[in-house]
mmCIF file of C-alpha atoms in Angstrom:
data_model
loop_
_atom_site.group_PDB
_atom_site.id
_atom_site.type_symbol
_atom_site.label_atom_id
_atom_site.label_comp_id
_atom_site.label_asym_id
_atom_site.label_seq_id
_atom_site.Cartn_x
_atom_site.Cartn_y
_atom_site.Cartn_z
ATOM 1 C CA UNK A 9 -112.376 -75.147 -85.343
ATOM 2 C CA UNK A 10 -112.425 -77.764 -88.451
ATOM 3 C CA UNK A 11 -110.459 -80.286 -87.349
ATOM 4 C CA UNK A 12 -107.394 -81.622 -90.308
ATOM 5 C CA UNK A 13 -108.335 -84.181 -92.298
ATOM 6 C CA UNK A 14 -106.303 -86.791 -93.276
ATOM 7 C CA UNK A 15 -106.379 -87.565 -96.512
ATOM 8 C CA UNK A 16 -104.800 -91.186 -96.299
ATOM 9 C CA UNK A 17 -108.933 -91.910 -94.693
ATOM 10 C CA UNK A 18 -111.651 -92.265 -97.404
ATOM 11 C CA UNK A 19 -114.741 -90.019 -96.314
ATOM 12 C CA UNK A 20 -117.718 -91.044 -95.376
ATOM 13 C CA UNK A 21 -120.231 -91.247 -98.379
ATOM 14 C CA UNK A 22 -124.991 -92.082 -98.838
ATOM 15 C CA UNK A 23 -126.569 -91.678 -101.642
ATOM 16 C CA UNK A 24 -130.284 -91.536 -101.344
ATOM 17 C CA UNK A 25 -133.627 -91.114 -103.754
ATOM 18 C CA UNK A 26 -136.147 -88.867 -102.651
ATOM 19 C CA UNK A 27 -139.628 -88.262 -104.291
ATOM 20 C CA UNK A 28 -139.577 -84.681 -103.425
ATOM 21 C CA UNK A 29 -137.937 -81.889 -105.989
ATOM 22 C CA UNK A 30 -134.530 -80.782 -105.255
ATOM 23 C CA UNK A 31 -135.791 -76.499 -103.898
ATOM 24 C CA UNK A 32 -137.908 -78.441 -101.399
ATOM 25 C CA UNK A 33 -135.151 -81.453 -100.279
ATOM 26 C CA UNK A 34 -132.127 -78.573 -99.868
ATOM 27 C CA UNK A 35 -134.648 -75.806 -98.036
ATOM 28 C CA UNK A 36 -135.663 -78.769 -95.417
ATOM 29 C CA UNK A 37 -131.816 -78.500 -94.805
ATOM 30 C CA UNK A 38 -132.307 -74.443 -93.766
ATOM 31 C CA UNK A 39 -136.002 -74.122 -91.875
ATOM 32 C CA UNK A 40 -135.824 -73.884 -88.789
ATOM 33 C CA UNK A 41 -139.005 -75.256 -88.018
ATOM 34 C CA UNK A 42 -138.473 -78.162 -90.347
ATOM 35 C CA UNK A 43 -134.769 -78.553 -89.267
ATOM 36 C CA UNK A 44 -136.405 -79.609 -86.041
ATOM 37 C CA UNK A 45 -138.377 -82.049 -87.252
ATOM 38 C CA UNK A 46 -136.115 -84.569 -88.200
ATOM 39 C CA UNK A 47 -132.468 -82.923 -88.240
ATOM 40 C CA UNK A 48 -130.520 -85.259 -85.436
ATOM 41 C CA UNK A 49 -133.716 -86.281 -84.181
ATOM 42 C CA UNK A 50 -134.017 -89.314 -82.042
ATOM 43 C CA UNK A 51 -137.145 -91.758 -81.048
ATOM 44 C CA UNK A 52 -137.200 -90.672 -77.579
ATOM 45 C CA UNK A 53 -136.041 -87.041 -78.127
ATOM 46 C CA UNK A 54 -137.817 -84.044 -77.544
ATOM 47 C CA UNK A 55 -136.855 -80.778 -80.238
ATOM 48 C CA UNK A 56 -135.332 -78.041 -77.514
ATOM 49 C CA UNK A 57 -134.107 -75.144 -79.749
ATOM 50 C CA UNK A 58 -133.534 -74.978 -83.190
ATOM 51 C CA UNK A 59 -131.871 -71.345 -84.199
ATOM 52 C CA UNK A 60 -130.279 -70.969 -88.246
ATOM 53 C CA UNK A 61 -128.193 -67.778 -90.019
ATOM 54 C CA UNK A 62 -128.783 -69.491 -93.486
ATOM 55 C CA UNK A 63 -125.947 -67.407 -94.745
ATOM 56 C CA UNK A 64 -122.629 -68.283 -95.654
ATOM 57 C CA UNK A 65 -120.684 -67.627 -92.994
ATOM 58 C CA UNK A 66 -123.724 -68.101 -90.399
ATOM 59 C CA UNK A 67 -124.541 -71.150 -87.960
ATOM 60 C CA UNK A 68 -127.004 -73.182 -86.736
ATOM 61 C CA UNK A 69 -127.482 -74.810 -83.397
ATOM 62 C CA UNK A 70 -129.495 -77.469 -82.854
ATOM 63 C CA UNK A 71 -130.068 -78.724 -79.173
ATOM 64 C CA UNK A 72 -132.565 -81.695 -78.114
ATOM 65 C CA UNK A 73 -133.855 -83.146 -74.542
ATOM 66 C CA UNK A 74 -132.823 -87.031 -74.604
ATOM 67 C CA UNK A 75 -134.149 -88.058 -71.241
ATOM 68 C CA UNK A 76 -131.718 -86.495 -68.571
ATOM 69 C CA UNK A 77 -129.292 -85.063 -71.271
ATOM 70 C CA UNK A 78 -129.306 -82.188 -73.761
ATOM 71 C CA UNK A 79 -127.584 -83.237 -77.047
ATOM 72 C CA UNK A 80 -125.995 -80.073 -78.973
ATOM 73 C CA UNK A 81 -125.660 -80.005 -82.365
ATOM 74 C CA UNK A 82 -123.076 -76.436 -83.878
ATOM 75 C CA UNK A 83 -121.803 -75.821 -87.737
ATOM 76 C CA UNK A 84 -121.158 -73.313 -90.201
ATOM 77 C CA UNK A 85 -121.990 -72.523 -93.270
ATOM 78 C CA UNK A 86 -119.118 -72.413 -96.002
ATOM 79 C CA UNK A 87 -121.341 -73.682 -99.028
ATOM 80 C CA UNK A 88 -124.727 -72.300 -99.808
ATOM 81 C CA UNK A 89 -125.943 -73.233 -103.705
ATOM 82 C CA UNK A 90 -129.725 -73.332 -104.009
ATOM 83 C CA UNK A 91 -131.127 -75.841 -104.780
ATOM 84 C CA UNK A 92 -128.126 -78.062 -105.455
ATOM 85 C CA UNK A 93 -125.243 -78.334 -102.653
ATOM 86 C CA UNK A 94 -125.129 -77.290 -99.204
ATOM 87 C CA UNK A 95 -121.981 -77.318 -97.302
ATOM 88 C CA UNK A 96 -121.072 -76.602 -93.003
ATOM 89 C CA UNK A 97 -119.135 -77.873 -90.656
ATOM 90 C CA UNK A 98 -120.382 -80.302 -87.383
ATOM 91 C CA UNK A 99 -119.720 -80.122 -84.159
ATOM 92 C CA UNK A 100 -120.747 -81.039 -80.584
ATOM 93 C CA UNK A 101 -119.659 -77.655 -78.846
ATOM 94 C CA UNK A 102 -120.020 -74.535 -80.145
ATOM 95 C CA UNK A 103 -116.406 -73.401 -80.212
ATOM 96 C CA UNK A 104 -115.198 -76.810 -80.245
ATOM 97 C CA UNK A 105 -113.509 -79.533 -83.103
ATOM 98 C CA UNK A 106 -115.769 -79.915 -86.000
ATOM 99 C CA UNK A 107 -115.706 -81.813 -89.459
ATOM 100 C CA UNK A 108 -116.890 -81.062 -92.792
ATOM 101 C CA UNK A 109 -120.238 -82.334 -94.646
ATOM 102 C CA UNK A 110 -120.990 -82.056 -97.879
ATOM 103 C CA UNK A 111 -124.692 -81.945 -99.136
ATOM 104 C CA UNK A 112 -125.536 -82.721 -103.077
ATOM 105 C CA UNK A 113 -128.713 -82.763 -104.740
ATOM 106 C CA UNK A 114 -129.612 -83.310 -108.200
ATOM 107 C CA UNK A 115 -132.884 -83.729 -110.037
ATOM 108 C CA UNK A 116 -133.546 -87.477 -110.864
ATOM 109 C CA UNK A 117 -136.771 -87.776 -112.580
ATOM 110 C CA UNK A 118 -139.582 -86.608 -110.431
ATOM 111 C CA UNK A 119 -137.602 -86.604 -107.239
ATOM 112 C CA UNK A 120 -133.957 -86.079 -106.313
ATOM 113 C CA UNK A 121 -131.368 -87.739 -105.681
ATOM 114 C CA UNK A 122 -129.066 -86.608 -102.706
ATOM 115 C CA UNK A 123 -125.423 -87.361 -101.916
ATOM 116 C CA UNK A 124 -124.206 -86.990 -98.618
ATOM 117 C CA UNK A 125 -119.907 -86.666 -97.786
ATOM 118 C CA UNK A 126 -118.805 -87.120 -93.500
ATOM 119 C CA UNK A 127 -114.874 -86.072 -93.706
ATOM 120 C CA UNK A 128 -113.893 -88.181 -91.167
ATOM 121 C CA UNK A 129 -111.139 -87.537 -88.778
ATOM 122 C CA UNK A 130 -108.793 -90.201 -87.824
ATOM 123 C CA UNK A 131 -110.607 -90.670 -84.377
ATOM 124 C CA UNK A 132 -113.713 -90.693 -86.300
ATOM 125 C CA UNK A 133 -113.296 -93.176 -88.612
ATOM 126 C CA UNK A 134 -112.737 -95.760 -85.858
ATOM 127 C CA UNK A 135 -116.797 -95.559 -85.544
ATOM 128 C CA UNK A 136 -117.858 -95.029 -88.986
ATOM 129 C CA UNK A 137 -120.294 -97.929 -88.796
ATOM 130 C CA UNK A 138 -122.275 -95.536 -86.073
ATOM 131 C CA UNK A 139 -121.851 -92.357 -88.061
ATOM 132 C CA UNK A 140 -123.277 -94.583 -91.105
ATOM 133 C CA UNK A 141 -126.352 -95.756 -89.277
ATOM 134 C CA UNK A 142 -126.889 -92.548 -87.677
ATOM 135 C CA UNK A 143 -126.560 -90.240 -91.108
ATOM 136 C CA UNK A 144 -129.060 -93.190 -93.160
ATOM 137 C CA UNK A 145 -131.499 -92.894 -89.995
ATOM 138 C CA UNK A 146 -131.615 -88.636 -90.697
ATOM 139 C CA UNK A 147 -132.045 -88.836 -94.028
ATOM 140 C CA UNK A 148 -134.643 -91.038 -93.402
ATOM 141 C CA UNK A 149 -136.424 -88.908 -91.226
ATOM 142 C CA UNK A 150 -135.442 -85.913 -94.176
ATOM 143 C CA UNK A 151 -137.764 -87.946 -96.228
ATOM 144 C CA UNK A 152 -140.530 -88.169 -93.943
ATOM 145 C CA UNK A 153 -140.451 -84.606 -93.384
ATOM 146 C CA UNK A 154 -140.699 -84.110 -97.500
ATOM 147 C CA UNK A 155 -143.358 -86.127 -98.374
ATOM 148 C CA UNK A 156 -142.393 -89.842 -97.655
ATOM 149 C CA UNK A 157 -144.887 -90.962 -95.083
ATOM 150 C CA UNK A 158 -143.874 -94.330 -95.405
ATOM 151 C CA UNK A 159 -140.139 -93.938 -95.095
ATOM 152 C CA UNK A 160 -139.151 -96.215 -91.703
ATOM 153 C CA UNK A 161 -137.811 -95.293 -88.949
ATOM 154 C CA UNK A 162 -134.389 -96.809 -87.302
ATOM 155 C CA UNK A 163 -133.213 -96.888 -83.649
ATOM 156 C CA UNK A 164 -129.440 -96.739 -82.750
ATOM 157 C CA UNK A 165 -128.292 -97.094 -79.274
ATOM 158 C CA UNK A 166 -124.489 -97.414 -77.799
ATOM 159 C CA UNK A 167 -123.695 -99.019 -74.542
ATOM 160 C CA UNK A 168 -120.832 -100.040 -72.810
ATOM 161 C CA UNK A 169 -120.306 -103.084 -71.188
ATOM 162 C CA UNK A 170 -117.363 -104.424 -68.656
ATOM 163 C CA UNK A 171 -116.620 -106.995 -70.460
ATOM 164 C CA UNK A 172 -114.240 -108.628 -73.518
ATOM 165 C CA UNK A 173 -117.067 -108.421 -76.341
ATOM 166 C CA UNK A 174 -116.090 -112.209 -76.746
ATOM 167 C CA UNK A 175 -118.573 -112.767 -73.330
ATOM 168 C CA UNK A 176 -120.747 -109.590 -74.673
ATOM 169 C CA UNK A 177 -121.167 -111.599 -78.575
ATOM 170 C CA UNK A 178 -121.487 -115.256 -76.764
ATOM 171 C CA UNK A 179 -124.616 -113.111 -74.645
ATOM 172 C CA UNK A 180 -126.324 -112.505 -77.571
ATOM 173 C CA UNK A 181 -125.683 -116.247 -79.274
ATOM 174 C CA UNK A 182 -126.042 -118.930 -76.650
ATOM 175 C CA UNK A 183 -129.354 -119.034 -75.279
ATOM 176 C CA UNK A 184 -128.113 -119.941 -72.234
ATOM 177 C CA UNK A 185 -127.042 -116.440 -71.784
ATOM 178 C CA UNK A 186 -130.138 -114.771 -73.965
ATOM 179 C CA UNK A 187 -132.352 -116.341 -70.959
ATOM 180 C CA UNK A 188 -130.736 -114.223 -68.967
ATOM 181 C CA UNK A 189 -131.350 -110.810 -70.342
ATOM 182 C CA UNK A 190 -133.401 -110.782 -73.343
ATOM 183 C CA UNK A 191 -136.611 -108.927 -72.536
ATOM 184 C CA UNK A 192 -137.710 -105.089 -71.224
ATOM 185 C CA UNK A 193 -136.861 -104.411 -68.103
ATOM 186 C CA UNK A 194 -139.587 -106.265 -65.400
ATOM 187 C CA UNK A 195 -140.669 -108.633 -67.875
ATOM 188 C CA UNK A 196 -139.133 -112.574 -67.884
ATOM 189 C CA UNK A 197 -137.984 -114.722 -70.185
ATOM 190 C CA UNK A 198 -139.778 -117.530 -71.055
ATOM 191 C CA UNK A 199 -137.299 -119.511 -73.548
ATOM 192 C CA UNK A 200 -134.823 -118.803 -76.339
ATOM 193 C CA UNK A 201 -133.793 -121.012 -78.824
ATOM 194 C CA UNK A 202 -131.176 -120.438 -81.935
ATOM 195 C CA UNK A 203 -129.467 -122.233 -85.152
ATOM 196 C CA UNK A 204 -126.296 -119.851 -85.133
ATOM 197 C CA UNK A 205 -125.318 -119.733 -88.522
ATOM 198 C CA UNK A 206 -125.609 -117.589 -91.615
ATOM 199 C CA UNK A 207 -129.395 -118.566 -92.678
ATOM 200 C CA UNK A 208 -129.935 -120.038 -89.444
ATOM 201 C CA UNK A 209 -132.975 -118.938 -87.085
ATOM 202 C CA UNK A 210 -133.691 -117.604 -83.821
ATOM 203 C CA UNK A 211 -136.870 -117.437 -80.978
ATOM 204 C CA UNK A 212 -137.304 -115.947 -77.667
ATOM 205 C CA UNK A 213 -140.563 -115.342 -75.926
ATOM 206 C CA UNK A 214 -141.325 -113.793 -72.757
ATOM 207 C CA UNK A 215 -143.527 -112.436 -69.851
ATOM 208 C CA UNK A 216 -145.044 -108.475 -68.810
ATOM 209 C CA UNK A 217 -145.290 -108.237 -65.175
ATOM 210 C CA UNK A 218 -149.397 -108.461 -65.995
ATOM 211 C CA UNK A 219 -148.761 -112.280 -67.345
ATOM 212 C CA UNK A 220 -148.805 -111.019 -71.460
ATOM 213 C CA UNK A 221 -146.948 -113.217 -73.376
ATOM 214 C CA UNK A 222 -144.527 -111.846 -76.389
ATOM 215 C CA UNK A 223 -142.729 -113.558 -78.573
ATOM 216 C CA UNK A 224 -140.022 -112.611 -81.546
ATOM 217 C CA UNK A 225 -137.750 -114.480 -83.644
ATOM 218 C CA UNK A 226 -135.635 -113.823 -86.962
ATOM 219 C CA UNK A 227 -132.794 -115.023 -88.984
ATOM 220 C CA UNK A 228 -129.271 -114.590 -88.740
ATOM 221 C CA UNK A 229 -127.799 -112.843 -92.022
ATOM 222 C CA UNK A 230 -124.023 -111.803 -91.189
ATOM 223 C CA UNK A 231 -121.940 -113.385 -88.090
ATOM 224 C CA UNK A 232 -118.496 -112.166 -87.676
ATOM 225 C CA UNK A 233 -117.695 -113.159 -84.117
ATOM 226 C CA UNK A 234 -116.742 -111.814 -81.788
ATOM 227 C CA UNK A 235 -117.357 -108.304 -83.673
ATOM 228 C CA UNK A 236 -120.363 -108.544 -85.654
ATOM 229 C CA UNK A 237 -124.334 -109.868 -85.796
ATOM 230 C CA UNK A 238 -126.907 -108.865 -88.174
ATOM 231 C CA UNK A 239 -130.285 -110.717 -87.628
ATOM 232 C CA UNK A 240 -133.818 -110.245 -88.724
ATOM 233 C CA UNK A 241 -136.182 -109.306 -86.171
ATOM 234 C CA UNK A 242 -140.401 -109.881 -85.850
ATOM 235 C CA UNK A 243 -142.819 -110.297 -83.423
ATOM 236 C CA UNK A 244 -144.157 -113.128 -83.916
ATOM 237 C CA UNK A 245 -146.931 -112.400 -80.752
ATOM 238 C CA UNK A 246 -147.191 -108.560 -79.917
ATOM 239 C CA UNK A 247 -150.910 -106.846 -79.783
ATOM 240 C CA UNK A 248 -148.954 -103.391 -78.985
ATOM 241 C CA UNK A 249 -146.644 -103.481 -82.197
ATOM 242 C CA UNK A 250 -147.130 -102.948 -86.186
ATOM 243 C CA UNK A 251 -146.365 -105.564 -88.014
ATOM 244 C CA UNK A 252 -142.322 -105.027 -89.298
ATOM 245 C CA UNK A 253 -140.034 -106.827 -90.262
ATOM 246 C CA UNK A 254 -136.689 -105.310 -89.117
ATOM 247 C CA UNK A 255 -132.882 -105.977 -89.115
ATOM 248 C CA UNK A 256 -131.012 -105.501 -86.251
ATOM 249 C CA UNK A 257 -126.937 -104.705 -86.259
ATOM 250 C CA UNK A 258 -124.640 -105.162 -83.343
ATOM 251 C CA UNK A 259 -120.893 -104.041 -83.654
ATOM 252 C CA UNK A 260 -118.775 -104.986 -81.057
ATOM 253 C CA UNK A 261 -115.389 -102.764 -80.305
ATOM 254 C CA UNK A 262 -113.000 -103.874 -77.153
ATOM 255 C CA UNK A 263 -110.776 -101.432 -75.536
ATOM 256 C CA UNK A 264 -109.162 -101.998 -72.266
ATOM 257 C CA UNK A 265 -111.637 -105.360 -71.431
ATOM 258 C CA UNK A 266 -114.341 -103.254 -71.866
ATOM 259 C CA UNK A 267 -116.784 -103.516 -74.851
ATOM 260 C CA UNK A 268 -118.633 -100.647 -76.733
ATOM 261 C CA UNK A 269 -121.533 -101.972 -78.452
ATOM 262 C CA UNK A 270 -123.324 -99.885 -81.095
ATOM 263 C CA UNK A 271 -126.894 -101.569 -81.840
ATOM 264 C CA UNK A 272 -129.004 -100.245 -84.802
ATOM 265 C CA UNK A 273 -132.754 -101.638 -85.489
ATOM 266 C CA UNK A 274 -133.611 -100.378 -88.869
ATOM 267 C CA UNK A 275 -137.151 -100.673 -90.731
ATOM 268 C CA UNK A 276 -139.554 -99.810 -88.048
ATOM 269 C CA UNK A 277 -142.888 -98.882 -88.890
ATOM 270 C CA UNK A 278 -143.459 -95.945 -87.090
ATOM 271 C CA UNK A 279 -141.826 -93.044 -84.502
ATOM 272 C CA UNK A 280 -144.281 -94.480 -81.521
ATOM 273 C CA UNK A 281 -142.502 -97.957 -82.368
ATOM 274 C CA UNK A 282 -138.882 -96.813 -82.319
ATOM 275 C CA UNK A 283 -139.415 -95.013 -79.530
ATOM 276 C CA UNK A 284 -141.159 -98.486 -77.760
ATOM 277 C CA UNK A 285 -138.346 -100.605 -78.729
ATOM 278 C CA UNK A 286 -136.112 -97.929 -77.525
ATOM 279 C CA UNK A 287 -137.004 -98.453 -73.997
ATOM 280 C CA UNK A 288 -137.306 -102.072 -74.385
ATOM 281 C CA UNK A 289 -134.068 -102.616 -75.170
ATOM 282 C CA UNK A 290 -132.496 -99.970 -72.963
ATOM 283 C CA UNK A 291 -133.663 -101.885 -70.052
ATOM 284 C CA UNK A 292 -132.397 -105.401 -71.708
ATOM 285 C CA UNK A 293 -129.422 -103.476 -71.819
ATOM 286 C CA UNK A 294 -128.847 -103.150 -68.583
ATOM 287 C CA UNK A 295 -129.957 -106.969 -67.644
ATOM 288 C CA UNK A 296 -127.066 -107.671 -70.519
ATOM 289 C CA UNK A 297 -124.945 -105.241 -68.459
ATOM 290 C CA UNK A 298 -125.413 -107.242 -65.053
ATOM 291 C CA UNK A 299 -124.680 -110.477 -66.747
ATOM 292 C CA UNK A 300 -121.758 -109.674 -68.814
ATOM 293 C CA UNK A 301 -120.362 -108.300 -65.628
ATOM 294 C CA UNK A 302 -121.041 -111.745 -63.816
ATOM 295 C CA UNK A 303 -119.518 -113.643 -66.327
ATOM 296 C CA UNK A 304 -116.204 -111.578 -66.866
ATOM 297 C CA UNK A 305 -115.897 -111.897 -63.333
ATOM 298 C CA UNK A 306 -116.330 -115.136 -62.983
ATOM 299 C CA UNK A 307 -113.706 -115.721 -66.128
ATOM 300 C CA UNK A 308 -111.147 -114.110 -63.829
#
């Protein structure tokens, strides 16, 4: 069922160049065996069933194995225009609320360029920022999958933490707090050390369970506290790593004293390192959990 959509909310709206021809870009959209390749893929996913009626009027469902869970992916197709729009419908359940995307290609020299349109519902819109990330991070891996080797690759992880995000942002700014939680899971912190202000750096090192030493620092580009931190990120000391440099995004929403944080890591070198700092930060994640826990209790 397409759910209404209110007019009053602007959609949501990524351009994109790609060096490959507008037939091959727009077919990637309908393969099945491409499709699995990069179409809601995630670092740590595995592709469990990919099945597509590329006729208007036909579906597609897309499932992957992320750890424990099986994400679903259902749509139709009400637009089919080779080579130049494609248009279905989303959804998470397969006869449940869906919205409306809008697929555009056009030639643009050698390559294409490609404009994609989220209708938003009201509900939605609240989380654009993680529909965003997530849309730019598939059409990144839509480029891979056409030609772009090169093209990087961007983690995005939500978490939820029982806490006002003002304890959750000061977490991630005093290093007080960053000593606390800012490493894999097992591993130590050795020190952390910040300047918190636009242009302003950052350091943290720490410790494997073996005695390896890793270190990583940045700089901070946007602070908007208690809602917002963008940051460079780079490993300053990390044999296991490509050499990246990377931005990392944390939005902060608070809803009944709890926080939802979505966390994006964008310009990563390679799947193998997405996937890596996936796990990483999961586990800081959860030493972040335990402390943000501590200290709203101890607020109280």
């Amino acid at each position: 069922m397409l759910e209404r959509i209110d007019d009053a909310i602007p959609p949501l709206t990524i351009t994109r160049r790609f060096t490959a021809p507008p037939a091959l870009l727009f077919d990637a959209w309908l393969d099945p065996k491409a499709v699995g390749g990069w179409l809601f893929r995630t670092p740590n996913g595995q592709s469990a069933h990919v099945e597509i009626d590329s006729r208007i009027g036909g579906g597609f469902a897309i499932h992957e194995q992320r750890g424990e869970n099986l994400a679903t992916h259902f749509g139709e197709y009400i637009e089919i225009e080779r080579p130049s729009r494609l248009v279905f419908t989303l959804g998470l359940q397969h006869e449940g609320p869906s919205t409306r995307i809008e697929i555009d290609i056009r030639p643009d020299g050698a390559g294409s360029l490609l404009t994609l349109t989220h209708y938003l519902t009201p509900e939605a819109a609240t989380k654009s920022f993680a529909f965003r990330a997530g849309w730019t991070g598939i059409l990144e891996g839509l480029a891979r999958q056409t030609g772009e080797a090169d093209a990087p690759h961007r983690l995005i992880l939500l978490r939820t933490f029982e806490a006002p995000r003002a304890l959750v942002f000061k977490c991630w700014t005093e290093p007080q707090h960053m000593m606390r939680w800012l490493c894999p899971a097992t591993f130590t912190v050795l020190f952390a050390e910040n300047d918190l202000r636009i242009g302003g750096k950052w350091r943290a090192g720490m410790r494997s369970p073996v005695g390896e030493e890793f270190i990583h620092h940045g700089e901070y580009l946007e602070i908007d506290a208690p809602a917002r931190l963008v940051m460079t990120h780079e490993w300053e000391r990390n044999h296991l790593e490509p050499k990246a440099l990377t931005t990392i995004e944390v939005e902060l929403t608070e809803q009944g004293g709890k926080t939802e944080m979505i966390f994006v890591q964008s310009g990563l070198a390679t799947a193998e390192s997405a996937a890596s700092h996936g796990h990483g930060w999961t586990g800081a994640f959860d030493y972040l959990a335990e402390l943000a826990r501590e200290l709203a209790t101890s607020d109280q």
